[in-house]
Amino acid sequence: MRAGQGKGSEKSALRYQEIEAWLREIILTGRPGQALPSEVEIAANFDVSRMTARQAVLNLMREGLVDRRRGAGTFIAKNPLHRREGVLLSFSEDMKRRGLKPSSIMVSGKKEIATSEDRNALGLKDPSSVIVIKRIRLADGTPLALERVALLAQCFAVLDEDLENGSLHAGLRKIGFQPTLASGWLKARLATTQEARKLDLPSKSPLLVETRVIEDQNGVAIEYTETAYAANRYVVDIKLNCAPAVIAPFSAAPIAPA
Amino acid sequence: MRAGQGKGSEKSALRYQEIEAWLREIILTGRPGQALPSEVEIAANFDVSRMTARQAVLNLMREGLVDRRRGAGTFIAKNPLHRREGVLLSFSEDMKRRGLKPSSIMVSGKKEIATSEDRNALGLKDPSSVIVIKRIRLADGTPLALERVALLAQCFAVLDEDLENGSLHAGLRKIGFQPTLASGWLKARLATTQEARKLDLPSKSPLLVETRVIEDQNGVAIEYTETAYAANRYVVDIKLNCAPAVIAPFSAAPIAPA
DNA sequence: ATACTTTAAATGTCTATACCAATTCTAAAG
DNA sequence: CTTTAGAATTGGTATAGACATTTAAAGTAT
């Protein structure tokens, strides 16, 4: 019996995360529709309880990487290539999952006066400065998106990190900020002439624009990002459960706590 | 001790669903940021194990309705108003949540030869027929989107329903199909001249295009829909949890199952 | 008042087990 | 050969605990 995680000596490898990583490997090399090991098999292989194996599989299901059918099994999702839902991925992580090599071309990175949108998103007062980072984002060497990041001024230390090959979020974690939650929205617009040139597109091409606000571990908005993807090269996937038939008719509720 | 769900006599009310409904009530009437009962309190109130209470709360977290902070507690999410995440909304339901009155102008609705995309999405053989419904979707009387729906031929009875004022999904449920799951994706493209005219836009305006495949209760794909929104009038919101810290460096993997 | 320590509370991880529900496979019966 | 009944498999729900980790509050000493 080994209640808790017991080990402690190792840095942090949680059991279900190990299992997740292992399954991700299988998914990456496997074919859509292919059956994955059952919960019982996973539990036996890793010498964990079935509930722990289950947690790993459910996490992958939440990400849309696998489909599950009761009685039948767990299968690699139909189109696990372009997936994305439930989990916010940084550009780097998003590309890695799609099997592409992410990189960046730094356009600029310095302190600037915050725009009204920056101030609104980050909750700043009227005359404020923010760290603005502009990058061209590449996948396997092909320009895919233009990114403009506005960070709180106290994050200036990230400018010392390698933002061409490394991940911005990794850099933020290194200096003590833990990106944890985000709200965002998607819209479409036309590329300006300069934008089209940077992305190697015909002028007035459509862009798929993702805007998002990211908070740190304390619920403070630290990052406001606009990423403009070349629409002909990028698709955002959503995997959803259909709206419930009813919002749950309710009766005989237990006593509400204080 | 009451392993399993025990009751059986009632139709189906699962414990964690009851708890979910109860919490939804609290969330609906409460303020953002407000603390919700802890897992232990919920478990005590409903006389269930903590893991069962936990499942309910985790489901709500998956929908972005609550935020959780380890050591602190569970709280009503910051902006539970503009949601659209985790739950697939039909155009009608989506508009209602945004406080707009949805309506439609029927363009056509008849049996047609399936395109290759229709066949691919619905899993049909080469020469096949599908029911194609084309509508202009309005919000408060303003044209917002163009919709093309391809349905399995055996759904032809929906053509008798009122598709200008009523919901297509409601019609499908009436004739015995229960839309339950969907995968979809978002992309952007330019409007054709005809499309721009129908949406009252300048030609070559950008469109935000949502494509989705919907399955019935048996996992059969029954609907393939493309909805092209006027990008200047429509935004898709997403609410997400941040990606896990690492993609998990991996070593010493257990033996892979057959 | 400020800074530190202790303590309680809350979520996170994990175990080991049980039964239910749906699916799939297999073997017996027709 | 087909059908059918049953067994085995697989995911879904649920229990009752244990320990870990983080946070916030209360208390204490400076």
CSV table of C-alpha atoms (C1' of nucleotides) in Angstrom, one decimal, chain C residues 26-30, chain D residues 1-5:
chain,number,residue,atom,x,y,z
C,26,DT,C1',-18.1,-16.6,-27.8
C,27,DA,C1',-20.4,-20.7,-27.7
C,28,DA,C1',-24.5,-23.2,-27.7
C,29,DA,C1',-29.0,-23.9,-29.7
C,30,DG,C1',-32.0,-23.7,-33.5
D,1,DC,C1',-25.6,-20.8,-41.1
D,2,DT,C1',-28.0,-17.8,-38.3
D,3,DT,C1',-29.7,-16.6,-34.0
D,4,DT,C1',-29.5,-16.3,-29.2
D,5,DA,C1',-28.0,-16.4,-24.6
